[in-house]
Coordinates of C-alpha atoms in Angstrom, one line a residue:
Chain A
X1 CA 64.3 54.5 8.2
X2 CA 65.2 51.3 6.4
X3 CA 65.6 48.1 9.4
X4 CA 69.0 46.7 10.0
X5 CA 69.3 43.9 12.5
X6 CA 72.4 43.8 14.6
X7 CA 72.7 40.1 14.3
X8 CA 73.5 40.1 10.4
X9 CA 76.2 40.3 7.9
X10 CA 75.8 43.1 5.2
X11 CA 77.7 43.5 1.8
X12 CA 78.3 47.1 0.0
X13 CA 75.3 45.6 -2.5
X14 CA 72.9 45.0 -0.4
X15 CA 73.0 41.8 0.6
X16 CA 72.4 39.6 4.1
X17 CA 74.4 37.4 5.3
X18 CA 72.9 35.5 8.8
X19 CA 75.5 32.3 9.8
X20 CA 73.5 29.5 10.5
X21 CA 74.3 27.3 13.7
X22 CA 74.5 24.3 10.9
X23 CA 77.4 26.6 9.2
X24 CA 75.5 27.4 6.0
X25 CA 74.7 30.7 5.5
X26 CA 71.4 32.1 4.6
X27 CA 71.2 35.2 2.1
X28 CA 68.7 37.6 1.3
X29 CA 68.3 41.6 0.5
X30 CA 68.2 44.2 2.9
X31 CA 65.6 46.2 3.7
X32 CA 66.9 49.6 2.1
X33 CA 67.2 47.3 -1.2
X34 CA 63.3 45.9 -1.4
X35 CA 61.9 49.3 -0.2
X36 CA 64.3 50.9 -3.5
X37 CA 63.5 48.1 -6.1
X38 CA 59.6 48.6 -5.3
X39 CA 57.5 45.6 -5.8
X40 CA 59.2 42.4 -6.8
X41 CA 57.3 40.8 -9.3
X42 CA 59.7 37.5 -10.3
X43 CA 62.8 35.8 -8.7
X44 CA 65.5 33.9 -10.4
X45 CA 67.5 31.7 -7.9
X46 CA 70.8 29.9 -8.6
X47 CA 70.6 25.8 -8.7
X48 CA 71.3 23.9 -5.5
X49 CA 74.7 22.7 -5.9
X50 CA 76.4 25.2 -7.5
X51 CA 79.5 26.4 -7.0
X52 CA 79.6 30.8 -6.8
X53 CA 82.4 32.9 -5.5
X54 CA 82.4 35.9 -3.7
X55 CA 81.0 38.8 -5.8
X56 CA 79.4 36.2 -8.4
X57 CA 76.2 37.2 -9.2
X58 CA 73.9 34.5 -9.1
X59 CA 70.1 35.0 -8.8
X60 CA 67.9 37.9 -10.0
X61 CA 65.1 40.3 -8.6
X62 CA 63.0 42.1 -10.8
X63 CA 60.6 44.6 -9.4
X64 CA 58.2 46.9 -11.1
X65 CA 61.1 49.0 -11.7
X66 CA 63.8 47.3 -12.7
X67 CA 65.8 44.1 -12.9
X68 CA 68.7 43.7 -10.3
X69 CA 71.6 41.0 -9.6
X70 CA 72.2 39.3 -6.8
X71 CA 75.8 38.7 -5.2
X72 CA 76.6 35.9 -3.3
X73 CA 78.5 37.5 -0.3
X74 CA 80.9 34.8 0.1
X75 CA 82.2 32.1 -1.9
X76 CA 80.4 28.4 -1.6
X77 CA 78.0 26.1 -2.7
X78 CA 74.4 26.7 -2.7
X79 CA 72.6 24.1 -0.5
X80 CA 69.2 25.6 -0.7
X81 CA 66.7 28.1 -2.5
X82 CA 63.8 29.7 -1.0
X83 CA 61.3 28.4 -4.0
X84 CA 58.2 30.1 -2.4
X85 CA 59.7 33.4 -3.8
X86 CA 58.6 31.7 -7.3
X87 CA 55.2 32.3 -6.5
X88 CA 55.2 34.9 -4.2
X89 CA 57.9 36.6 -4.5
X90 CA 56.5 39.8 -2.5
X91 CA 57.5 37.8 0.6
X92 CA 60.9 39.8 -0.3
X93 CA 59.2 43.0 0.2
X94 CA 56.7 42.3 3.1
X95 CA 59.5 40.1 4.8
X96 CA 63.0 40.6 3.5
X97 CA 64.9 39.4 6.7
X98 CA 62.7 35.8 7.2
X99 CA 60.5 34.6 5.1
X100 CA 61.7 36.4 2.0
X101 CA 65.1 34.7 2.5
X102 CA 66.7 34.2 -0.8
X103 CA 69.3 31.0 -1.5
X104 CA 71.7 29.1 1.2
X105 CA 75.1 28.4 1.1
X106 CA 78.1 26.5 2.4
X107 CA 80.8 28.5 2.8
X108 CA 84.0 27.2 0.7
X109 CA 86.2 29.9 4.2
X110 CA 85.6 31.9 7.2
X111 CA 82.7 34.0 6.8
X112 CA 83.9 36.8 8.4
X113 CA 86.9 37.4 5.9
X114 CA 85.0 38.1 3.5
X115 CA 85.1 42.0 3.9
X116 CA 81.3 41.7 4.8
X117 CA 79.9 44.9 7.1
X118 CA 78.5 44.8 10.2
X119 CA 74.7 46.5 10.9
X120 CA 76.6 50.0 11.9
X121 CA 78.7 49.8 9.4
X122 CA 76.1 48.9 6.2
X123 CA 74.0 51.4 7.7
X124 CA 77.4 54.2 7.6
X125 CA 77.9 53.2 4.0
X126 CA 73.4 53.8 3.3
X127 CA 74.1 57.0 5.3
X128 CA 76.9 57.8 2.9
X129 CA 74.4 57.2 -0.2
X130 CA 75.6 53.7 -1.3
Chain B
X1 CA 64.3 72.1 -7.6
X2 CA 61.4 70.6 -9.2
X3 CA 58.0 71.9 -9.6
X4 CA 55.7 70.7 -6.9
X5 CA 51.7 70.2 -7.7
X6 CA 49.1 71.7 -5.1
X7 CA 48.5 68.2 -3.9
X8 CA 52.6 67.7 -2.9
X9 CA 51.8 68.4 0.8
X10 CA 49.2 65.7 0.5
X11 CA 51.2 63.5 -1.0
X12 CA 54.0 63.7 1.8
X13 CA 51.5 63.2 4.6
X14 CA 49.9 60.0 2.6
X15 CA 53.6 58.5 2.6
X16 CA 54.4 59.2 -0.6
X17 CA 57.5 57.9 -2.8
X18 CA 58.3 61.4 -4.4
X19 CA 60.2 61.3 -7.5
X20 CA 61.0 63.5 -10.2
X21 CA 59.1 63.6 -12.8
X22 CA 59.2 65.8 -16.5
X23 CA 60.1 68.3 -14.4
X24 CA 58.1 67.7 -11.4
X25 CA 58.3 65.8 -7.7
X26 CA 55.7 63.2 -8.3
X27 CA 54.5 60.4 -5.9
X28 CA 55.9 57.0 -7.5
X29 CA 53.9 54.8 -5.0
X30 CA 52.4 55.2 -1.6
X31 CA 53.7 52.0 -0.6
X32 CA 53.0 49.4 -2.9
X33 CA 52.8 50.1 -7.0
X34 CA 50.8 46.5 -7.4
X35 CA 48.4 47.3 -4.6
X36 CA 47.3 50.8 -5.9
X37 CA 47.1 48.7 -9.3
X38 CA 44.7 46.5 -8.0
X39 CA 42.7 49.0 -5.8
X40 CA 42.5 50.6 -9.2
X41 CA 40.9 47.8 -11.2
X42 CA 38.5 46.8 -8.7
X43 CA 37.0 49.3 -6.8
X44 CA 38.8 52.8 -7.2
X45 CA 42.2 55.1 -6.9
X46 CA 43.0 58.6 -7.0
X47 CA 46.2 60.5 -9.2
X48 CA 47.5 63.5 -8.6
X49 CA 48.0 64.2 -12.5
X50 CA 48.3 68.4 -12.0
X51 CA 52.0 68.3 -13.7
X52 CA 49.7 68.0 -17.1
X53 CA 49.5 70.7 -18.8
X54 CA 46.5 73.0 -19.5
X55 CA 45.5 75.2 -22.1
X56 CA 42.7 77.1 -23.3
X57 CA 41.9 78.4 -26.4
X58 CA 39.4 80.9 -27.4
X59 CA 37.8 83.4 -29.8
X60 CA 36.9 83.7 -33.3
X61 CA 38.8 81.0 -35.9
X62 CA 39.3 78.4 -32.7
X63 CA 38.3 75.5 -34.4
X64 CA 39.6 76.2 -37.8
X65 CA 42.9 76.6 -36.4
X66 CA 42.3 73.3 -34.4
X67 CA 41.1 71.5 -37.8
X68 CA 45.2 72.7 -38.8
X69 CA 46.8 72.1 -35.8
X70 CA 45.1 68.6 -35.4
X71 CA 45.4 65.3 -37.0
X72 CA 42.1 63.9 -35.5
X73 CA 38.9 66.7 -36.9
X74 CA 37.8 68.7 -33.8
X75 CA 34.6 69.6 -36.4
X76 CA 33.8 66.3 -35.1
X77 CA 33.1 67.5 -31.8
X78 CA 29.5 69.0 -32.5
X79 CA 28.5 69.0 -28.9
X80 CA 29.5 71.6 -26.1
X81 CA 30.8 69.0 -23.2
X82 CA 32.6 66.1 -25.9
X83 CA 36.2 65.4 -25.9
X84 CA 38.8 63.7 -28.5
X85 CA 42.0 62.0 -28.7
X86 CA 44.5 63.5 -31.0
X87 CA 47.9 63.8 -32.2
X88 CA 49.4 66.9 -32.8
X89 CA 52.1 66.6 -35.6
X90 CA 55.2 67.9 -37.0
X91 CA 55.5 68.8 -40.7
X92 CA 57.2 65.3 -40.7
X93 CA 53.9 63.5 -39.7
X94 CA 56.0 63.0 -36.9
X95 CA 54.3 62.8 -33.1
X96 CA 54.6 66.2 -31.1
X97 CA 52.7 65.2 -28.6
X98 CA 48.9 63.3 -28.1
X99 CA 46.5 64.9 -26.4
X100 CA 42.7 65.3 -25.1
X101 CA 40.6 68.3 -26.6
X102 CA 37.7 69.4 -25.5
X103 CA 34.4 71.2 -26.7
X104 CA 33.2 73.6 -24.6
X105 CA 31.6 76.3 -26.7
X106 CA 31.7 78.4 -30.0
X107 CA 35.1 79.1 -30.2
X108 CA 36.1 77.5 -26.6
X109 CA 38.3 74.8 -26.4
X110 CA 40.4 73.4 -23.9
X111 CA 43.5 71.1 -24.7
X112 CA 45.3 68.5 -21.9
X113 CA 48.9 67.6 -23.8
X114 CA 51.6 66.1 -21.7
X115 CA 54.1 67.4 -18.8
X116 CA 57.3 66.6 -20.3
X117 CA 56.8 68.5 -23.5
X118 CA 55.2 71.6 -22.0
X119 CA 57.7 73.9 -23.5
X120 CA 58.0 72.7 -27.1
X121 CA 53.9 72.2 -27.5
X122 CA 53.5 76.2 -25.9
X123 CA 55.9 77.4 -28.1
X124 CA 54.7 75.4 -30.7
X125 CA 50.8 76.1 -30.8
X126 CA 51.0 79.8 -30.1
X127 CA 53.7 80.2 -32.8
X128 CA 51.0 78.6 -35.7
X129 CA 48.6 80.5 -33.4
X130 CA 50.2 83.8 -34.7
X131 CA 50.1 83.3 -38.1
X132 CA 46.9 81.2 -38.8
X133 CA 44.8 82.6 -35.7
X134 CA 45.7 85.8 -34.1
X135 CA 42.3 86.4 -32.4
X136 CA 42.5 83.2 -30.8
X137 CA 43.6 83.6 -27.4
X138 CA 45.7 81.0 -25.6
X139 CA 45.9 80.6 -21.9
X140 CA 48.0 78.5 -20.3
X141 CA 45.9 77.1 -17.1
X142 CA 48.6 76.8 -14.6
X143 CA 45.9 77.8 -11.7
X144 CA 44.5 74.6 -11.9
X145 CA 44.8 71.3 -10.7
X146 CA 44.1 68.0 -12.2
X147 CA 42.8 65.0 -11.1
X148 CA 42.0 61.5 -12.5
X149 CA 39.5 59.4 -10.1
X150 CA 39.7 56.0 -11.6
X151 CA 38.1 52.3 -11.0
X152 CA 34.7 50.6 -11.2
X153 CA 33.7 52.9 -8.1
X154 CA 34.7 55.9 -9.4
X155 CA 31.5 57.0 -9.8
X156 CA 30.5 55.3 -6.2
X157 CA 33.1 57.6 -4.7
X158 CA 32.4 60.7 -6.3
X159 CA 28.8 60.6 -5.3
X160 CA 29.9 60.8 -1.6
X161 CA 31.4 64.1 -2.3
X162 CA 29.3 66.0 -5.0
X163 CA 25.9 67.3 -4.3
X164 CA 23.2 64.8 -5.3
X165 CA 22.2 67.7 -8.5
X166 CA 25.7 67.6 -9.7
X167 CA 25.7 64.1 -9.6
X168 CA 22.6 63.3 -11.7
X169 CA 24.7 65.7 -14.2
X170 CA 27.9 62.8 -13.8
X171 CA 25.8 60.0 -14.1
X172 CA 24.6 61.1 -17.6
X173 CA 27.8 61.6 -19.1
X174 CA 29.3 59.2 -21.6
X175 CA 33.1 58.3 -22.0
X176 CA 34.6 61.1 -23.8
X177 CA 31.8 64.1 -22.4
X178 CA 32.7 66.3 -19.7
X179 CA 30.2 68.7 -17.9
X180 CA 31.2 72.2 -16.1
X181 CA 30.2 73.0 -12.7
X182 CA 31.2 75.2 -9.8
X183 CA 32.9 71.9 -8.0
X184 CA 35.1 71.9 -11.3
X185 CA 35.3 70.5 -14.8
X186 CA 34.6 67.0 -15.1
X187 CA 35.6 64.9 -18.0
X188 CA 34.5 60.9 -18.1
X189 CA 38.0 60.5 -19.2
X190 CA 41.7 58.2 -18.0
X191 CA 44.3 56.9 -18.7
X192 CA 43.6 53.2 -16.9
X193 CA 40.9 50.9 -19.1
X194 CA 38.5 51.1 -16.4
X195 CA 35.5 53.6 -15.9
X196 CA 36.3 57.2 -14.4
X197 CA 36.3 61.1 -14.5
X198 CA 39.8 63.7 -14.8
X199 CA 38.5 66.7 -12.6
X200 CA 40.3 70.5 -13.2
X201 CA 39.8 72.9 -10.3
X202 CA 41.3 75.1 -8.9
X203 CA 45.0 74.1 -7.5
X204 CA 43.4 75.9 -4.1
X205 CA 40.4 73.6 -3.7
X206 CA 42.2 70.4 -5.0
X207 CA 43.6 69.3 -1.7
X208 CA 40.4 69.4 0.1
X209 CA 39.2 67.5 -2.8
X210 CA 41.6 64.8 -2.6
X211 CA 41.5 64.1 0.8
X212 CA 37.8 63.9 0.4
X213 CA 37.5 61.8 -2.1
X214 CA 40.5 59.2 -0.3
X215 CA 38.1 59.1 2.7
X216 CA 35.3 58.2 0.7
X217 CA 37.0 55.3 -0.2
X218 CA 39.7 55.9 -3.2
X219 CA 43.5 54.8 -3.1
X220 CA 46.1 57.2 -3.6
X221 CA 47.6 55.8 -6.4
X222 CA 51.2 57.1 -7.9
X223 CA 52.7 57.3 -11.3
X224 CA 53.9 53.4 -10.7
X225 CA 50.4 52.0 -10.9
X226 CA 49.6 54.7 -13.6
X227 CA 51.7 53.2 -16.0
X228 CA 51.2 49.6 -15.5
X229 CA 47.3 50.8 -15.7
X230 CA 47.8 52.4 -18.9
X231 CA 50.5 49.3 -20.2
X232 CA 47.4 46.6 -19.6
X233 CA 45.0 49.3 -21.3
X234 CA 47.3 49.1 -24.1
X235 CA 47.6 53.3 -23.9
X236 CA 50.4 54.6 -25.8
X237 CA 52.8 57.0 -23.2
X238 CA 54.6 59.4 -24.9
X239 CA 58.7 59.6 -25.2
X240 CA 58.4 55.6 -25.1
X241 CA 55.5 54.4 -27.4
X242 CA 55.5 57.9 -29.5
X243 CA 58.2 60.4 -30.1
X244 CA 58.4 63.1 -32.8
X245 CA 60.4 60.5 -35.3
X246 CA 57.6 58.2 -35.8
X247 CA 53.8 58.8 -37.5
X248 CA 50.4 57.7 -35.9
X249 CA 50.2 54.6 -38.0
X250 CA 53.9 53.6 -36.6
X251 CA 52.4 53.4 -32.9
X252 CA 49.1 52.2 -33.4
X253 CA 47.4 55.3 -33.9
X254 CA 45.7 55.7 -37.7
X255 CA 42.2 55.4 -36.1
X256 CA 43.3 58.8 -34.7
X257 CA 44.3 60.5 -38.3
X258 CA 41.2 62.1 -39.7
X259 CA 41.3 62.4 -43.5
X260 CA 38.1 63.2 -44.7
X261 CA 37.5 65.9 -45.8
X262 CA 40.2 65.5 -48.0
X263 CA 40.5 69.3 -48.1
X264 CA 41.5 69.8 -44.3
X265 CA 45.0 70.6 -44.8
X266 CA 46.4 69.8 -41.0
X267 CA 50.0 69.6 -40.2
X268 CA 51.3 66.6 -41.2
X269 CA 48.9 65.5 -43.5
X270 CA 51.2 65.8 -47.0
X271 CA 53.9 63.7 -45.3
X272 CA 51.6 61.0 -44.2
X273 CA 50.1 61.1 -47.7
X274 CA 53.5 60.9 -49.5
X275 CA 54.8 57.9 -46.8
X276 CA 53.5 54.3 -45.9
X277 CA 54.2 53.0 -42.3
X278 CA 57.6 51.6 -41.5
X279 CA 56.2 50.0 -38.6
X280 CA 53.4 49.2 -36.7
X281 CA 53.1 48.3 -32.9
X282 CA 52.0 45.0 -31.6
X283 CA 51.4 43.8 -27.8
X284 CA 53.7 41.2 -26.6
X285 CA 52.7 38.8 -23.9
X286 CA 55.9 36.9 -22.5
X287 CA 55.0 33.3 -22.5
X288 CA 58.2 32.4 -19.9
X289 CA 59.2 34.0 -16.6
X290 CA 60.7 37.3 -16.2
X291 CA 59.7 40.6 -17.0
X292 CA 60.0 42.6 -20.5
X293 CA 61.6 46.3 -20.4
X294 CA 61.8 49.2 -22.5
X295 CA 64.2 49.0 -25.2
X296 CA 64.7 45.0 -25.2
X297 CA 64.9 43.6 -29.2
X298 CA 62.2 41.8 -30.3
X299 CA 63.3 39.3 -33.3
X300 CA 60.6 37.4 -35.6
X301 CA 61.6 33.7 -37.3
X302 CA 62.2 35.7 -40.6
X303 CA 64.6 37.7 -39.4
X304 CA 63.3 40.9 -38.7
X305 CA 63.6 42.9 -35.9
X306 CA 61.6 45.2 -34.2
X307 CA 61.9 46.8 -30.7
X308 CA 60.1 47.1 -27.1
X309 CA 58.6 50.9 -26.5
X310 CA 56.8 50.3 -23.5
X311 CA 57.2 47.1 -21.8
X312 CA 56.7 45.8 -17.9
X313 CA 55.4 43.2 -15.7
X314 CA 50.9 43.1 -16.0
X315 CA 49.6 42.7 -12.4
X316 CA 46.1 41.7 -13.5
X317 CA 47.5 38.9 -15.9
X318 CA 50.5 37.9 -13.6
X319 CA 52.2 38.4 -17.1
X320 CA 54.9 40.4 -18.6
X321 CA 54.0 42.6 -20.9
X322 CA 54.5 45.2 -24.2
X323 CA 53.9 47.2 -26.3
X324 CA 56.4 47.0 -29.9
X325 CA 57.1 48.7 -32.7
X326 CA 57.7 46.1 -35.6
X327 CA 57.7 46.2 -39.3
X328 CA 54.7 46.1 -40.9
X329 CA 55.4 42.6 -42.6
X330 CA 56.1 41.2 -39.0
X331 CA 52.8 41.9 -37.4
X332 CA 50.8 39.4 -38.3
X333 CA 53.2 36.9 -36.9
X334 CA 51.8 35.3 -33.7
X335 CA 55.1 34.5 -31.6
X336 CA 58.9 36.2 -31.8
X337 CA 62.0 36.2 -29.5
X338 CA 62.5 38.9 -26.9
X339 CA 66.7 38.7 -25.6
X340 CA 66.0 38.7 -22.5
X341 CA 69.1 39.5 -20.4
X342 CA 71.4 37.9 -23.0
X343 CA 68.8 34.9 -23.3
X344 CA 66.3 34.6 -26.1
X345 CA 62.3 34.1 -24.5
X346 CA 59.4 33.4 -26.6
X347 CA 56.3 35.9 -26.6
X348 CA 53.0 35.8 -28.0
X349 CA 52.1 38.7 -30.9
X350 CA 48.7 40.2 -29.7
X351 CA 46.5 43.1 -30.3
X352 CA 46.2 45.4 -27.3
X353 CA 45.0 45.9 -24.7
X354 CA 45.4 43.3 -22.6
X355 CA 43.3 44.3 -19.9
X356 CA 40.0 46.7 -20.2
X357 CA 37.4 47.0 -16.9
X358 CA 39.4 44.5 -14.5
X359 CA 39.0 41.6 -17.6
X360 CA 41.9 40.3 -19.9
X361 CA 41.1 41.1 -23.3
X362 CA 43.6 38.1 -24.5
X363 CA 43.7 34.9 -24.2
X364 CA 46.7 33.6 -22.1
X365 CA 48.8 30.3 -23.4
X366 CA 49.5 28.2 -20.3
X367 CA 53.1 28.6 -18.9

């Protein structure tokens, strides 16, 4: 049974969404995404400063498997990478929910209109066989 | 509903990614792909490899009917207990299938081909079978199970579960001998570049046997780490790095073509003598970050193009990866272009493998 805290955000692809007290917010994959992709063996992140809108990709996770895009949730700018994925990016596996956080962003609007899921209902939509 | 091994119950209770597989549920992982990789290369790992197929063949005309069907020479095999590598070819030249036979008597041999083409090589075989050799009996050998025990410590492991006399047996075989016994038939053979032994028993005594050998100390190890073993190895996997469209020579096979004597007519052997190689296969090593796939283009600075087979990230070299199919004029070149999701990467040209008994067999360009 893949984890899904109650204190997060969740997009249909996977995605995490946690708002920061600062107002940025931190994004990484879910739990039922690391344990599908298998081993991540190489992480592209997007550059600080730019500019991504909701549903843009904008980094990359390639596991054993397969290569996968990464969503940014919401729209902003990213304030902040997690570059200790470069060179360990099995963090994402072992830890997907803290240290295998992926990029940061501030948000360009409300968080919450961004048609984001809650933890019962990402794990309705996994149920369903998203 | 797939087929299921002897070993699936195992498999489930070891926690066991189960996937389909050419037919079968297969583990995938236990867990994690890279660790069983790296249990694998330094001490030892165990595969459930049963979805193989086995078949025996026996009685008089056996190994002139092997000299036919085969394009490496089972006359060869002068030894009771020795094994070989061959491809079995089409009329084409054309790979049907590689496989493992082995010598184990006058008239006995036993073949290993793959899962996936089960149905065309059965068909296959016991169709030439009919007209070439009709008092050679073929037996396909779904009663037993398979099982590759592979790593440095194979041999450390298995000695914890044989009897000591059985063992002394083990010890004294070479790669490519097997040896039968009442615990089973045990070849010093893989599919991983490191030391190790492929066991067939009986699909009844083969979960005791896994379980035994795990607590002595080997990994369960899933089809994952069994093809990033085999990709470091440089071991060609059929349906990727061979298919029935392409000859030996195209996927680095000729040292497995046997031509002399020049008067062994085996299947194939006119079309291979009337062609030259259209390509030949090369190992890539990606000299950026990022990870090389099946399929991906590979382009050379004179133009020509060539293609991935077989290509994925190396957990011993921290490296991605491949094995290519190029034309022949291209490999010699030492570097070409991989588009690697819409961006052109530089990789080095190598000759595989890459990895054989937990060392790199290629020197790695700093990044």
């Amino acid at each position: 049974m893949s984890q899904i805290p109650a204190d997060l955000k969740y997009a249909a692809t996977h995605e995490w969404l946690r708002a920061e007290r600062d107002g940025s917010c931190t994004i990484g994959i879910t739990d039922h995404a690391q344990d599908a992709l298998g081993d991540l063996v190489f992480i592209e992140l997007p550059e600080v400063g730019r500019e991504v809108a909701a549903g843009e990709a904008c980094a990359v996770v390639e596991s054993v498997k397969a290569a996968s895009d990464i969503y940014a949730p919401v729209a902003g700018r990213i304030s902040a990478v997690n570059t200790t994925l470069i060179d360990a990016p099995e963090q994402v596996n072992s830890d997907c929910y803290a240290a295998g956080w992926l990029f940061r962003l501030a948000p360009a609007g409300a968080v919450d209109a961004g048609g984001l899921l809650d933890a019962d209902g990402y794990r309705a939509a996994l149920d369903q066989g998203a | 509903m797939n087929l299921r091994t002897a070993l699936f119950d195992c498999h489930v209770a070891a926690g066991g990614r189960m996937v389909p597989f050419g037919g079968w549920d297969m583990p995938l992982h236990y867990g994690s792909q890279l660790q069983e990789h790296h249990r694998v290369r330094a001490e030892a790992g165990v595969f459930d490899v049963s979805h193989m197929t086995i078949v025996d063949l026996e009685g008089r005309g056996a190994q002139a009917f092997l000299r036919h069907l085969l394009a490496n020479d089972v006359a060869r095999l002068t030894a009771p207990g020795s094994a070989l590598y061959s491809c079995m070819l089409n009329e084409a030249g054309g790979i049907l299938d590689d496989l493992i036979v082995y010598f184990r008597g006058e008239a006995r041999y036993r073949l290993v081909v793959n899962a996936a083409t089960r149905a065309r090589d059965l068909a296959w075989i016991d169709s030439h079978r009919a007209v070439s050799a009709p008092e050679v009996a073929l037996t396909h050998r779904a009663d037993l199970a398979m099982l590759a025990l592979q790593g440095p410590m194979a041999e450390r492991v298995l000695a914890q579960v044989y009897p000591a006399a059985t063992m002394t047996a083990v010890r004294a075989l070479q790669a490519f001998q097997f040896l039968e016994r009442p615990e089973g038939f045990i070849a010093r053979t893989g599919y991983t570049g490191e030391d190790g032994f492929e066991i067939m028993l009986p699909a009844a005594s083969a979960p005791a046997f896994w379980r035994a050998l795990v607590a002595a100390g080997a990994a369960p190890c899933g089809l994952g780490a069994r093809d990033t073993l085999r990709l470091e190895a440089g071991l060609a996997l059929y349906g990727t790095d061979l298919d029935d469209a392409h000859t030996p020579a195209e996927c680095g096979l000729a040292w497995t073509v046997v031509l002399t004597p020049p008067e062994r007519g085996f299947i194939g052997r006119a079309a291979l003598a009337a062609g030259t190689p259209r390509f030949r296969q090369v190992g890539l090593v990606l000299e950026e970050r990022g990870v090389l796939r099946n399929g991906l283009a590979v382009r050379f600075a004179d133009g020509a193009e060539g293609m991935i087979t077989s290509g994925g990230f190396s957990p011993t070299l921290q490296r991605a990866i491949a094995l290519a199919r190029v034309p022949p004029a291209a490999a010699g070149q030492r570097q070409c272009e991989v588009l690697l999701r819409g961006q052109p990467v530089k990789a080095a040209v190598v000759k595989p493998p890459f990895v054989r008994h937990g060392q790199p067999c290629i020197a790695l360009a700093s990044r």
